[in-house]
Amino acid sequence: MWRRVASVSHLFSHSKSTKFNQGGSTFKIWETITSESEIPTPSKGSPFITFVLGGPGSGKGTQCAKIVEAFGFTHISAGDLLRREIASGSAYGSVILSTIREGKIVPSQVTVQLIQKEMESSDNYKFLIDGFPRSEENRKAFEQTIGTEPDVVLFFDCPEQEMVKRVLNRNQGRVDDNIDTIKKRLEIFDELNWPVINYYSQRGKLHKINAVGTVDEIFEKVRPIFAPLSK
Ligand SMILES: Nc1ncnc2c1ncn2[C@@H]1O[C@H](COP(=O)(O)OP(=O)(O)OP(=O)(O)O)[C@@H](O)[C@H]1O
Ligand SMILES: O=c1ccn([C@@H]2O[C@H](COP(=O)(O)O)[C@@H](O)[C@H]2O)c(=O)[nH]1
Ligand SMILES: [Mg+2]
């Protein structure tokens, strides 16, 4: 079991672990500690990858649009790639659709292949990969296939009540924007995404951003992370 930690960091972080006991089992907790490390210097010879993590409706896509505008990244939303796959009538379409309806995770092989294709067909070298990886299995599949780790990981930390409110008001006709699927997505997020977040926290790559506030207020917490990059 993993615990959310309330501290907000827009700078690089490192972590410390403590242990606690619940129901007779010992659990490890990772806490994010703020430090002032710089982001790695991007080089045009290799991709500069940012993973954008956060629960459903935490504002990942909204903030990605702002980052693209300010810093010239290419935005790759894993969810959008899957929805595009459904719309294209691909062989995987019906399986992907039922997986999304159930709020579950599409097999890594499918998602990583779509992301890889998108990266390879881009002239850019700066990528925002939004809504991926959603599990440790996703993370390992990406790192194995693409052969690299992300340079930066953003985590938009948002209370569940706020996420539910945003998703129910989104009004974009998504098949998963209904209360039953949102509940399942939140359960899956709690179960499978926290280990990924904690993994990158331990690797000193995680920037946790408090995702409550206006879009602009939140972006002002994101901006300093990428300030060393030129557009
Ligand atoms: N800071 C904010 N305050 C209020 N509403 C917001 C904020 N940021 C985004 N929204 C709205 O909340 C909804 C969800 O935002 P967005 O689509 O960016 O979230 P997401 O994290 O990409 O969600 P998902 O994982 O479901 O794709 C959208 O309707 C968006 O306009
Ligand atoms: O890597 C991924 C990304 C998404 N999914 C599925 O798509 C929906 C919607 O994703 P959003 O990021 O919210 O657009 C998600 O609930 C999953 O069912 C996935 O399986 N793997
Ligand atoms: Mg999104």
PDB file of C-alpha atoms and ligand atoms in Angstrom:
ATOM      1  CA  MET A   1       0.000   0.000   0.000  1.00  0.00           C
ATOM      2  CA  TRP A   2       1.233   3.504  -0.843  1.00  0.00           C
ATOM      3  CA  ARG A   3       0.416   6.789   0.764  1.00  0.00           C
ATOM      4  CA  ARG A   4      -0.111  10.150  -0.909  1.00  0.00           C
ATOM      5  CA  VAL A   5       2.130  12.812   0.561  1.00  0.00           C
ATOM      6  CA  ALA A   6       0.795  16.340   0.720  1.00  0.00           C
ATOM      7  CA  SER A   7       4.010  18.237  -0.043  1.00  0.00           C
ATOM      8  CA  VAL A   8       4.107  20.093  -3.342  1.00  0.00           C
ATOM      9  CA  SER A   9       7.238  20.244  -5.409  1.00  0.00           C
ATOM     10  CA  HIS A  10       7.886  21.924  -8.713  1.00  0.00           C
ATOM     11  CA  LEU A  11      11.544  21.139  -8.386  1.00  0.00           C
ATOM     12  CA  PHE A  12      13.431  17.903  -8.629  1.00  0.00           C
ATOM     13  CA  SER A  13      12.933  15.642  -5.690  1.00  0.00           C
ATOM     14  CA  HIS A  14      14.562  12.816  -3.851  1.00  0.00           C
ATOM     15  CA  SER A  15      12.885  10.407  -1.497  1.00  0.00           C
ATOM     16  CA  LYS A  16      13.117   8.748   1.876  1.00  0.00           C
ATOM     17  CA  SER A  17      11.247   5.691   2.997  1.00  0.00           C
ATOM     18  CA  THR A  18       9.619   4.860   6.303  1.00  0.00           C
ATOM     19  CA  LYS A  19       7.707   1.771   7.329  1.00  0.00           C
ATOM     20  CA  PHE A  20       4.373   1.406   9.032  1.00  0.00           C
ATOM     21  CA  ASN A  21       2.216  -1.457  10.077  1.00  0.00           C
ATOM     22  CA  GLN A  22      -1.380  -1.987   9.050  1.00  0.00           C
ATOM     23  CA  GLY A  23      -3.460  -5.107   9.552  1.00  0.00           C
ATOM     24  CA  GLY A  24      -0.398  -7.092  10.580  1.00  0.00           C
ATOM     25  CA  SER A  25       1.541  -6.269   7.382  1.00  0.00           C
ATOM     26  CA  THR A  26       4.446  -3.879   7.007  1.00  0.00           C
ATOM     27  CA  PHE A  27       4.189  -1.303   4.224  1.00  0.00           C
ATOM     28  CA  LYS A  28       6.845   0.946   2.847  1.00  0.00           C
ATOM     29  CA  ILE A  29       5.987   4.613   2.358  1.00  0.00           C
ATOM     30  CA  TRP A  30       7.954   6.898   0.077  1.00  0.00           C
ATOM     31  CA  GLU A  31       7.934  10.551   0.844  1.00  0.00           C
ATOM     32  CA  THR A  32       8.899  13.171  -1.685  1.00  0.00           C
ATOM     33  CA  ILE A  33      11.510  15.593  -0.456  1.00  0.00           C
ATOM     34  CA  THR A  34      12.152  18.767  -2.379  1.00  0.00           C
ATOM     35  CA  SER A  35      15.620  19.513  -3.633  1.00  0.00           C
ATOM     36  CA  GLU A  36      16.864  21.913  -6.262  1.00  0.00           C
ATOM     37  CA  SER A  37      18.352  19.681  -8.937  1.00  0.00           C
ATOM     38  CA  GLU A  38      18.211  20.940 -12.504  1.00  0.00           C
ATOM     39  CA  ILE A  39      16.465  19.014 -15.247  1.00  0.00           C
ATOM     40  CA  PRO A  40      18.832  17.196 -17.615  1.00  0.00           C
ATOM     41  CA  THR A  41      20.069  19.171 -20.598  1.00  0.00           C
ATOM     42  CA  PRO A  42      18.220  17.997 -23.712  1.00  0.00           C
ATOM     43  CA  SER A  43      20.200  17.141 -26.781  1.00  0.00           C
ATOM     44  CA  LYS A  44      18.772  16.988 -30.289  1.00  0.00           C
ATOM     45  CA  GLY A  45      20.476  13.632 -30.829  1.00  0.00           C
ATOM     46  CA  SER A  46      18.265  11.798 -28.324  1.00  0.00           C
ATOM     47  CA  PRO A  47      14.639  12.160 -27.244  1.00  0.00           C
ATOM     48  CA  PHE A  48      13.831  14.253 -24.191  1.00  0.00           C
ATOM     49  CA  ILE A  49      10.905  12.463 -22.607  1.00  0.00           C
ATOM     50  CA  THR A  50       8.493  13.763 -19.990  1.00  0.00           C
ATOM     51  CA  PHE A  51       5.871  11.424 -18.559  1.00  0.00           C
ATOM     52  CA  VAL A  52       2.736  13.208 -17.374  1.00  0.00           C
ATOM     53  CA  LEU A  53       0.931  11.325 -14.621  1.00  0.00           C
ATOM     54  CA  GLY A  54      -2.144  11.997 -12.491  1.00  0.00           C
ATOM     55  CA  GLY A  55      -5.584  10.579 -11.847  1.00  0.00           C
ATOM     56  CA  PRO A  56      -8.548  10.887 -14.225  1.00  0.00           C
ATOM     57  CA  GLY A  57      -9.490  14.543 -14.594  1.00  0.00           C
ATOM     58  CA  SER A  58      -6.447  15.842 -12.727  1.00  0.00           C
ATOM     59  CA  GLY A  59      -5.766  18.169 -15.675  1.00  0.00           C
ATOM     60  CA  LYS A  60      -2.951  16.374 -17.517  1.00  0.00           C
ATOM     61  CA  GLY A  61      -4.219  17.121 -21.017  1.00  0.00           C
ATOM     62  CA  THR A  62      -5.033  20.733 -20.138  1.00  0.00           C
ATOM     63  CA  GLN A  63      -1.541  21.387 -18.757  1.00  0.00           C
ATOM     64  CA  CYS A  64       0.110  19.532 -21.647  1.00  0.00           C
ATOM     65  CA  ALA A  65      -1.476  22.001 -24.081  1.00  0.00           C
ATOM     66  CA  LYS A  66       0.094  24.869 -22.118  1.00  0.00           C
ATOM     67  CA  ILE A  67       3.507  23.167 -21.998  1.00  0.00           C
ATOM     68  CA  VAL A  68       3.399  22.566 -25.767  1.00  0.00           C
ATOM     69  CA  GLU A  69       2.627  26.228 -26.354  1.00  0.00           C
ATOM     70  CA  ALA A  70       5.340  27.516 -24.033  1.00  0.00           C
ATOM     71  CA  PHE A  71       8.122  24.988 -24.567  1.00  0.00           C
ATOM     72  CA  GLY A  72       7.554  23.364 -27.972  1.00  0.00           C
ATOM     73  CA  PHE A  73       7.010  19.773 -26.887  1.00  0.00           C
ATOM     74  CA  THR A  74       5.079  17.234 -28.944  1.00  0.00           C
ATOM     75  CA  HIS A  75       2.095  16.000 -26.942  1.00  0.00           C
ATOM     76  CA  ILE A  76       1.411  12.272 -27.086  1.00  0.00           C
ATOM     77  CA  SER A  77      -1.690  11.324 -25.123  1.00  0.00           C
ATOM     78  CA  ALA A  78      -1.826   7.539 -24.739  1.00  0.00           C
ATOM     79  CA  GLY A  79      -5.596   7.728 -24.230  1.00  0.00           C
ATOM     80  CA  ASP A  80      -6.018   9.785 -27.430  1.00  0.00           C
ATOM     81  CA  LEU A  81      -3.925   7.247 -29.375  1.00  0.00           C
ATOM     82  CA  LEU A  82      -6.170   4.448 -28.117  1.00  0.00           C
ATOM     83  CA  ARG A  83      -9.337   6.391 -28.962  1.00  0.00           C
ATOM     84  CA  ARG A  84      -7.899   7.069 -32.430  1.00  0.00           C
ATOM     85  CA  GLU A  85      -7.265   3.355 -32.814  1.00  0.00           C
ATOM     86  CA  ILE A  86     -10.922   2.630 -31.991  1.00  0.00           C
ATOM     87  CA  ALA A  87     -12.121   5.281 -34.456  1.00  0.00           C
ATOM     88  CA  SER A  88      -9.877   3.904 -37.212  1.00  0.00           C
ATOM     89  CA  GLY A  89     -11.657   0.540 -37.051  1.00  0.00           C
ATOM     90  CA  SER A  90      -8.404  -1.297 -36.260  1.00  0.00           C
ATOM     91  CA  ALA A  91      -8.374  -4.981 -35.339  1.00  0.00           C
ATOM     92  CA  TYR A  92      -7.741  -4.037 -31.708  1.00  0.00           C
ATOM     93  CA  GLY A  93     -10.557  -1.450 -31.681  1.00  0.00           C
ATOM     94  CA  SER A  94     -13.292  -3.432 -29.971  1.00  0.00           C
ATOM     95  CA  VAL A  95     -10.990  -4.789 -27.249  1.00  0.00           C
ATOM     96  CA  ILE A  96      -9.654  -1.300 -26.582  1.00  0.00           C
ATOM     97  CA  LEU A  97     -13.180   0.112 -26.411  1.00  0.00           C
ATOM     98  CA  SER A  98     -14.366  -2.434 -23.864  1.00  0.00           C
ATOM     99  CA  THR A  99     -11.182  -1.954 -21.815  1.00  0.00           C
ATOM    100  CA  ILE A 100     -11.707   1.819 -21.713  1.00  0.00           C
ATOM    101  CA  ARG A 101     -15.404   1.381 -20.847  1.00  0.00           C
ATOM    102  CA  GLU A 102     -14.387  -0.788 -17.910  1.00  0.00           C
ATOM    103  CA  GLY A 103     -11.704   1.686 -16.830  1.00  0.00           C
ATOM    104  CA  LYS A 104      -9.049  -1.002 -17.182  1.00  0.00           C
ATOM    105  CA  ILE A 105      -5.610  -0.868 -18.780  1.00  0.00           C
ATOM    106  CA  VAL A 106      -4.986  -1.871 -22.377  1.00  0.00           C
ATOM    107  CA  PRO A 107      -2.111  -4.380 -22.817  1.00  0.00           C
ATOM    108  CA  SER A 108       1.274  -2.642 -22.756  1.00  0.00           C
ATOM    109  CA  GLN A 109       2.296  -4.095 -26.081  1.00  0.00           C
ATOM    110  CA  VAL A 110      -0.522  -2.242 -27.873  1.00  0.00           C
ATOM    111  CA  THR A 111       0.017   1.109 -26.148  1.00  0.00           C
ATOM    112  CA  VAL A 112       3.806   1.096 -26.350  1.00  0.00           C
ATOM    113  CA  GLN A 113       3.658   0.281 -30.051  1.00  0.00           C
ATOM    114  CA  LEU A 114       1.319   3.237 -30.670  1.00  0.00           C
ATOM    115  CA  ILE A 115       3.551   5.592 -28.658  1.00  0.00           C
ATOM    116  CA  GLN A 116       6.677   4.352 -30.411  1.00  0.00           C
ATOM    117  CA  LYS A 117       5.118   4.912 -33.845  1.00  0.00           C
ATOM    118  CA  GLU A 118       4.124   8.430 -32.860  1.00  0.00           C
ATOM    119  CA  MET A 119       7.596   9.262 -31.558  1.00  0.00           C
ATOM    120  CA  GLU A 120       9.297   7.840 -34.609  1.00  0.00           C
ATOM    121  CA  SER A 121       7.125   9.799 -37.005  1.00  0.00           C
ATOM    122  CA  SER A 122       7.830  13.104 -35.263  1.00  0.00           C
ATOM    123  CA  ASP A 123      10.556  15.575 -36.211  1.00  0.00           C
ATOM    124  CA  ASN A 124      10.601  16.813 -32.645  1.00  0.00           C
ATOM    125  CA  TYR A 125      12.818  15.382 -29.932  1.00  0.00           C
ATOM    126  CA  LYS A 126      10.892  16.760 -26.925  1.00  0.00           C
ATOM    127  CA  PHE A 127       7.931  14.593 -25.981  1.00  0.00           C
ATOM    128  CA  LEU A 128       5.197  14.831 -23.379  1.00  0.00           C
ATOM    129  CA  ILE A 129       3.757  11.369 -22.874  1.00  0.00           C
ATOM    130  CA  ASP A 130       0.414  11.947 -21.190  1.00  0.00           C
ATOM    131  CA  GLY A 131      -1.430   9.294 -19.150  1.00  0.00           C
ATOM    132  CA  PHE A 132       1.294   6.682 -19.477  1.00  0.00           C
ATOM    133  CA  PRO A 133       2.729   4.553 -17.871  1.00  0.00           C
ATOM    134  CA  ARG A 134      -0.284   3.517 -15.790  1.00  0.00           C
ATOM    135  CA  SER A 135       1.337   0.488 -14.179  1.00  0.00           C
ATOM    136  CA  GLU A 136       4.748  -0.950 -13.441  1.00  0.00           C
ATOM    137  CA  GLU A 137       4.169  -3.373 -16.295  1.00  0.00           C
ATOM    138  CA  ASN A 138       3.551  -0.415 -18.670  1.00  0.00           C
ATOM    139  CA  ARG A 139       6.694   1.293 -17.401  1.00  0.00           C
ATOM    140  CA  LYS A 140       8.907  -1.740 -17.905  1.00  0.00           C
ATOM    141  CA  ALA A 141       7.479  -2.425 -21.370  1.00  0.00           C
ATOM    142  CA  PHE A 142       8.190   1.171 -22.431  1.00  0.00           C
ATOM    143  CA  GLU A 143      11.717   1.184 -21.097  1.00  0.00           C
ATOM    144  CA  GLN A 144      12.466  -2.158 -22.701  1.00  0.00           C
ATOM    145  CA  THR A 145      11.007  -1.278 -26.103  1.00  0.00           C
ATOM    146  CA  ILE A 146      12.128   2.349 -26.389  1.00  0.00           C
ATOM    147  CA  GLY A 147      15.392   1.629 -24.569  1.00  0.00           C
ATOM    148  CA  THR A 148      15.321   4.699 -22.398  1.00  0.00           C
ATOM    149  CA  GLU A 149      13.850   6.180 -19.242  1.00  0.00           C
ATOM    150  CA  PRO A 150      11.978   9.485 -19.051  1.00  0.00           C
ATOM    151  CA  ASP A 151      14.038  12.555 -18.232  1.00  0.00           C
ATOM    152  CA  VAL A 152      11.274  14.198 -16.218  1.00  0.00           C
ATOM    153  CA  VAL A 153       8.066  12.895 -14.632  1.00  0.00           C
ATOM    154  CA  LEU A 154       5.230  15.262 -13.740  1.00  0.00           C
ATOM    155  CA  PHE A 155       2.563  14.153 -11.322  1.00  0.00           C
ATOM    156  CA  PHE A 156      -0.593  16.242 -11.014  1.00  0.00           C
ATOM    157  CA  ASP A 157      -1.862  15.596  -7.517  1.00  0.00           C
ATOM    158  CA  CYS A 158      -5.585  16.268  -7.236  1.00  0.00           C
ATOM    159  CA  PRO A 159      -8.205  15.290  -4.633  1.00  0.00           C
ATOM    160  CA  GLU A 160     -10.610  12.594  -5.826  1.00  0.00           C
ATOM    161  CA  GLN A 161     -13.681  14.749  -5.325  1.00  0.00           C
ATOM    162  CA  GLU A 162     -12.251  17.442  -7.607  1.00  0.00           C
ATOM    163  CA  MET A 163     -11.251  14.887 -10.255  1.00  0.00           C
ATOM    164  CA  VAL A 164     -14.751  13.385 -10.274  1.00  0.00           C
ATOM    165  CA  LYS A 165     -16.316  16.845 -10.585  1.00  0.00           C
ATOM    166  CA  ARG A 166     -14.059  17.788 -13.511  1.00  0.00           C
ATOM    167  CA  VAL A 167     -14.624  14.526 -15.378  1.00  0.00           C
ATOM    168  CA  LEU A 168     -18.400  14.687 -14.986  1.00  0.00           C
ATOM    169  CA  ASN A 169     -18.371  18.250 -16.324  1.00  0.00           C
ATOM    170  CA  ARG A 170     -15.990  17.531 -19.210  1.00  0.00           C
ATOM    171  CA  ASN A 171     -18.717  17.016 -21.786  1.00  0.00           C
ATOM    172  CA  GLN A 172     -16.537  15.665 -24.588  1.00  0.00           C
ATOM    173  CA  GLY A 173     -18.637  12.557 -25.222  1.00  0.00           C
ATOM    174  CA  ARG A 174     -16.051  10.135 -23.795  1.00  0.00           C
ATOM    175  CA  VAL A 175     -17.450   6.665 -23.075  1.00  0.00           C
ATOM    176  CA  ASP A 176     -15.595   6.599 -19.746  1.00  0.00           C
ATOM    177  CA  ASP A 177     -16.870   9.938 -18.417  1.00  0.00           C
ATOM    178  CA  ASN A 178     -19.610   8.458 -16.260  1.00  0.00           C
ATOM    179  CA  ILE A 179     -19.670   7.836 -12.530  1.00  0.00           C
ATOM    180  CA  ASP A 180     -19.363   4.024 -12.726  1.00  0.00           C
ATOM    181  CA  THR A 181     -16.300   4.079 -14.961  1.00  0.00           C
ATOM    182  CA  ILE A 182     -14.728   6.942 -13.017  1.00  0.00           C
ATOM    183  CA  LYS A 183     -14.958   4.890  -9.815  1.00  0.00           C
ATOM    184  CA  LYS A 184     -13.206   1.998 -11.548  1.00  0.00           C
ATOM    185  CA  ARG A 185     -10.539   4.272 -13.025  1.00  0.00           C
ATOM    186  CA  LEU A 186      -9.840   5.708  -9.586  1.00  0.00           C
ATOM    187  CA  GLU A 187      -9.520   2.210  -8.125  1.00  0.00           C
ATOM    188  CA  ILE A 188      -7.115   1.152 -10.876  1.00  0.00           C
ATOM    189  CA  PHE A 189      -5.155   4.384 -10.442  1.00  0.00           C
ATOM    190  CA  ASP A 190      -4.791   3.750  -6.705  1.00  0.00           C
ATOM    191  CA  GLU A 191      -3.791   0.168  -7.205  1.00  0.00           C
ATOM    192  CA  LEU A 192      -1.431   0.415 -10.169  1.00  0.00           C
ATOM    193  CA  ASN A 193      -0.258   4.001 -10.708  1.00  0.00           C
ATOM    194  CA  TRP A 194       1.124   4.758  -7.244  1.00  0.00           C
ATOM    195  CA  PRO A 195       3.951   2.232  -7.591  1.00  0.00           C
ATOM    196  CA  VAL A 196       5.019   4.020 -10.801  1.00  0.00           C
ATOM    197  CA  ILE A 197       4.879   7.418  -9.101  1.00  0.00           C
ATOM    198  CA  ASN A 198       6.908   6.122  -6.188  1.00  0.00           C
ATOM    199  CA  TYR A 199       9.411   4.466  -8.509  1.00  0.00           C
ATOM    200  CA  TYR A 200      10.186   7.769 -10.220  1.00  0.00           C
ATOM    201  CA  SER A 201      10.233   9.591  -6.907  1.00  0.00           C
ATOM    202  CA  GLN A 202      12.951   7.220  -5.752  1.00  0.00           C
ATOM    203  CA  ARG A 203      14.824   7.865  -9.012  1.00  0.00           C
ATOM    204  CA  GLY A 204      14.757  11.628  -8.316  1.00  0.00           C
ATOM    205  CA  LYS A 205      12.713  12.337 -11.441  1.00  0.00           C
ATOM    206  CA  LEU A 206       9.335  13.174  -9.975  1.00  0.00           C
ATOM    207  CA  HIS A 207       7.833  16.668  -9.823  1.00  0.00           C
ATOM    208  CA  LYS A 208       4.659  16.625  -7.792  1.00  0.00           C
ATOM    209  CA  ILE A 209       2.323  19.488  -8.593  1.00  0.00           C
ATOM    210  CA  ASN A 210      -0.716  20.453  -6.564  1.00  0.00           C
ATOM    211  CA  ALA A 211      -3.410  20.359  -9.256  1.00  0.00           C
ATOM    212  CA  VAL A 212      -5.973  22.419  -7.365  1.00  0.00           C
ATOM    213  CA  GLY A 213      -6.493  25.975  -8.583  1.00  0.00           C
ATOM    214  CA  THR A 214      -7.093  27.625 -11.908  1.00  0.00           C
ATOM    215  CA  VAL A 215      -5.433  26.295 -15.057  1.00  0.00           C
ATOM    216  CA  ASP A 216      -3.112  29.303 -15.103  1.00  0.00           C
ATOM    217  CA  GLU A 217      -2.219  29.019 -11.425  1.00  0.00           C
ATOM    218  CA  ILE A 218      -1.251  25.389 -11.943  1.00  0.00           C
ATOM    219  CA  PHE A 219       0.754  26.186 -15.044  1.00  0.00           C
ATOM    220  CA  GLU A 220       2.757  28.740 -13.053  1.00  0.00           C
ATOM    221  CA  LYS A 221       3.920  25.793 -10.909  1.00  0.00           C
ATOM    222  CA  VAL A 222       4.846  23.816 -14.020  1.00  0.00           C
ATOM    223  CA  ARG A 223       6.654  26.594 -15.865  1.00  0.00           C
ATOM    224  CA  PRO A 224       9.776  26.732 -13.644  1.00  0.00           C
ATOM    225  CA  ILE A 225      10.416  23.032 -14.223  1.00  0.00           C
ATOM    226  CA  PHE A 226      10.955  23.598 -17.938  1.00  0.00           C
ATOM    227  CA  ALA A 227      12.339  27.114 -17.731  1.00  0.00           C
ATOM    228  CA  PRO A 228      15.879  25.879 -18.506  1.00  0.00           C
ATOM    229  CA  LEU A 229      14.628  24.624 -21.889  1.00  0.00           C
ATOM    230  CA  SER A 230      14.333  26.964 -24.815  1.00  0.00           C
ATOM    231  CA  LYS A 231      11.351  26.594 -27.132  1.00  0.00           C
TER     232      LYS A 231
HETATM  233  N1  LIG B   1      -7.437  23.628 -13.003  1.00  0.00           N
HETATM  234  C1  LIG B   1      -8.623  23.287 -13.456  1.00  0.00           C
HETATM  235  N2  LIG B   1      -9.746  23.750 -12.850  1.00  0.00           N
HETATM  236  C2  LIG B   1     -10.974  23.389 -13.297  1.00  0.00           C
HETATM  237  N3  LIG B   1     -11.183  22.575 -14.348  1.00  0.00           N
HETATM  238  C3  LIG B   1     -10.105  22.087 -14.977  1.00  0.00           C
HETATM  239  C4  LIG B   1      -8.781  22.403 -14.569  1.00  0.00           C
HETATM  240  N4  LIG B   1      -7.916  21.783 -15.390  1.00  0.00           N
HETATM  241  C5  LIG B   1      -8.654  21.082 -16.259  1.00  0.00           C
HETATM  242  N5  LIG B   1      -9.972  21.264 -16.030  1.00  0.00           N
HETATM  243  C6  LIG B   1     -11.097  20.675 -16.738  1.00  0.00           C
HETATM  244  O1  LIG B   1     -11.280  19.375 -16.176  1.00  0.00           O
HETATM  245  C7  LIG B   1     -11.565  18.418 -17.191  1.00  0.00           C
HETATM  246  C8  LIG B   1     -10.472  17.347 -17.172  1.00  0.00           C
HETATM  247  O2  LIG B   1      -9.240  17.920 -17.570  1.00  0.00           O
HETATM  248  P1  LIG B   1      -8.234  17.117 -18.482  1.00  0.00           P
HETATM  249  O3  LIG B   1      -8.966  16.518 -19.624  1.00  0.00           O
HETATM  250  O4  LIG B   1      -7.087  18.015 -18.788  1.00  0.00           O
HETATM  251  O5  LIG B   1      -7.791  15.987 -17.446  1.00  0.00           O
HETATM  252  P2  LIG B   1      -6.941  14.677 -17.683  1.00  0.00           P
HETATM  253  O6  LIG B   1      -6.056  14.531 -16.519  1.00  0.00           O
HETATM  254  O7  LIG B   1      -6.309  14.696 -19.023  1.00  0.00           O
HETATM  255  O8  LIG B   1      -8.077  13.567 -17.603  1.00  0.00           O
HETATM  256  P3  LIG B   1      -8.096  12.111 -18.228  1.00  0.00           P
HETATM  257  O9  LIG B   1      -7.105  11.292 -17.512  1.00  0.00           O
HETATM  258  O10 LIG B   1      -9.486  11.638 -17.948  1.00  0.00           O
HETATM  259  O11 LIG B   1      -7.804  12.233 -19.698  1.00  0.00           O
HETATM  260  C9  LIG B   1     -11.626  19.192 -18.499  1.00  0.00           C
HETATM  261  O12 LIG B   1     -12.981  19.515 -18.781  1.00  0.00           O
HETATM  262  C10 LIG B   1     -10.824  20.457 -18.221  1.00  0.00           C
HETATM  263  O13 LIG B   1     -11.265  21.556 -18.985  1.00  0.00           O
HETATM  264  O1  LIG B   2      -1.594   4.067 -21.358  1.00  0.00           O
HETATM  265  C1  LIG B   2      -2.830   4.014 -21.336  1.00  0.00           C
HETATM  266  C2  LIG B   2      -3.644   5.136 -21.461  1.00  0.00           C
HETATM  267  C3  LIG B   2      -5.002   4.993 -21.420  1.00  0.00           C
HETATM  268  N1  LIG B   2      -5.556   3.762 -21.292  1.00  0.00           N
HETATM  269  C4  LIG B   2      -7.024   3.596 -21.299  1.00  0.00           C
HETATM  270  O2  LIG B   2      -7.662   4.755 -21.828  1.00  0.00           O
HETATM  271  C5  LIG B   2      -8.501   5.350 -20.840  1.00  0.00           C
HETATM  272  C6  LIG B   2      -8.496   6.838 -20.988  1.00  0.00           C
HETATM  273  O3  LIG B   2      -7.190   7.333 -20.805  1.00  0.00           O
HETATM  274  P1  LIG B   2      -6.917   8.899 -20.540  1.00  0.00           P
HETATM  275  O4  LIG B   2      -5.482   9.038 -20.235  1.00  0.00           O
HETATM  276  O5  LIG B   2      -7.763   9.259 -19.374  1.00  0.00           O
HETATM  277  O6  LIG B   2      -7.327   9.622 -21.767  1.00  0.00           O
HETATM  278  C7  LIG B   2      -7.976   4.815 -19.518  1.00  0.00           C
HETATM  279  O7  LIG B   2      -8.914   4.806 -18.472  1.00  0.00           O
HETATM  280  C8  LIG B   2      -7.584   3.376 -19.911  1.00  0.00           C
HETATM  281  O8  LIG B   2      -8.725   2.568 -19.997  1.00  0.00           O
HETATM  282  C9  LIG B   2      -4.759   2.662 -21.177  1.00  0.00           C
HETATM  283  O9  LIG B   2      -5.252   1.537 -21.045  1.00  0.00           O
HETATM  284  N2  LIG B   2      -3.414   2.806 -21.192  1.00  0.00           N
HETATM  285 MG    MG B   3      -6.442  13.413 -20.672  1.00  0.00          MG
END
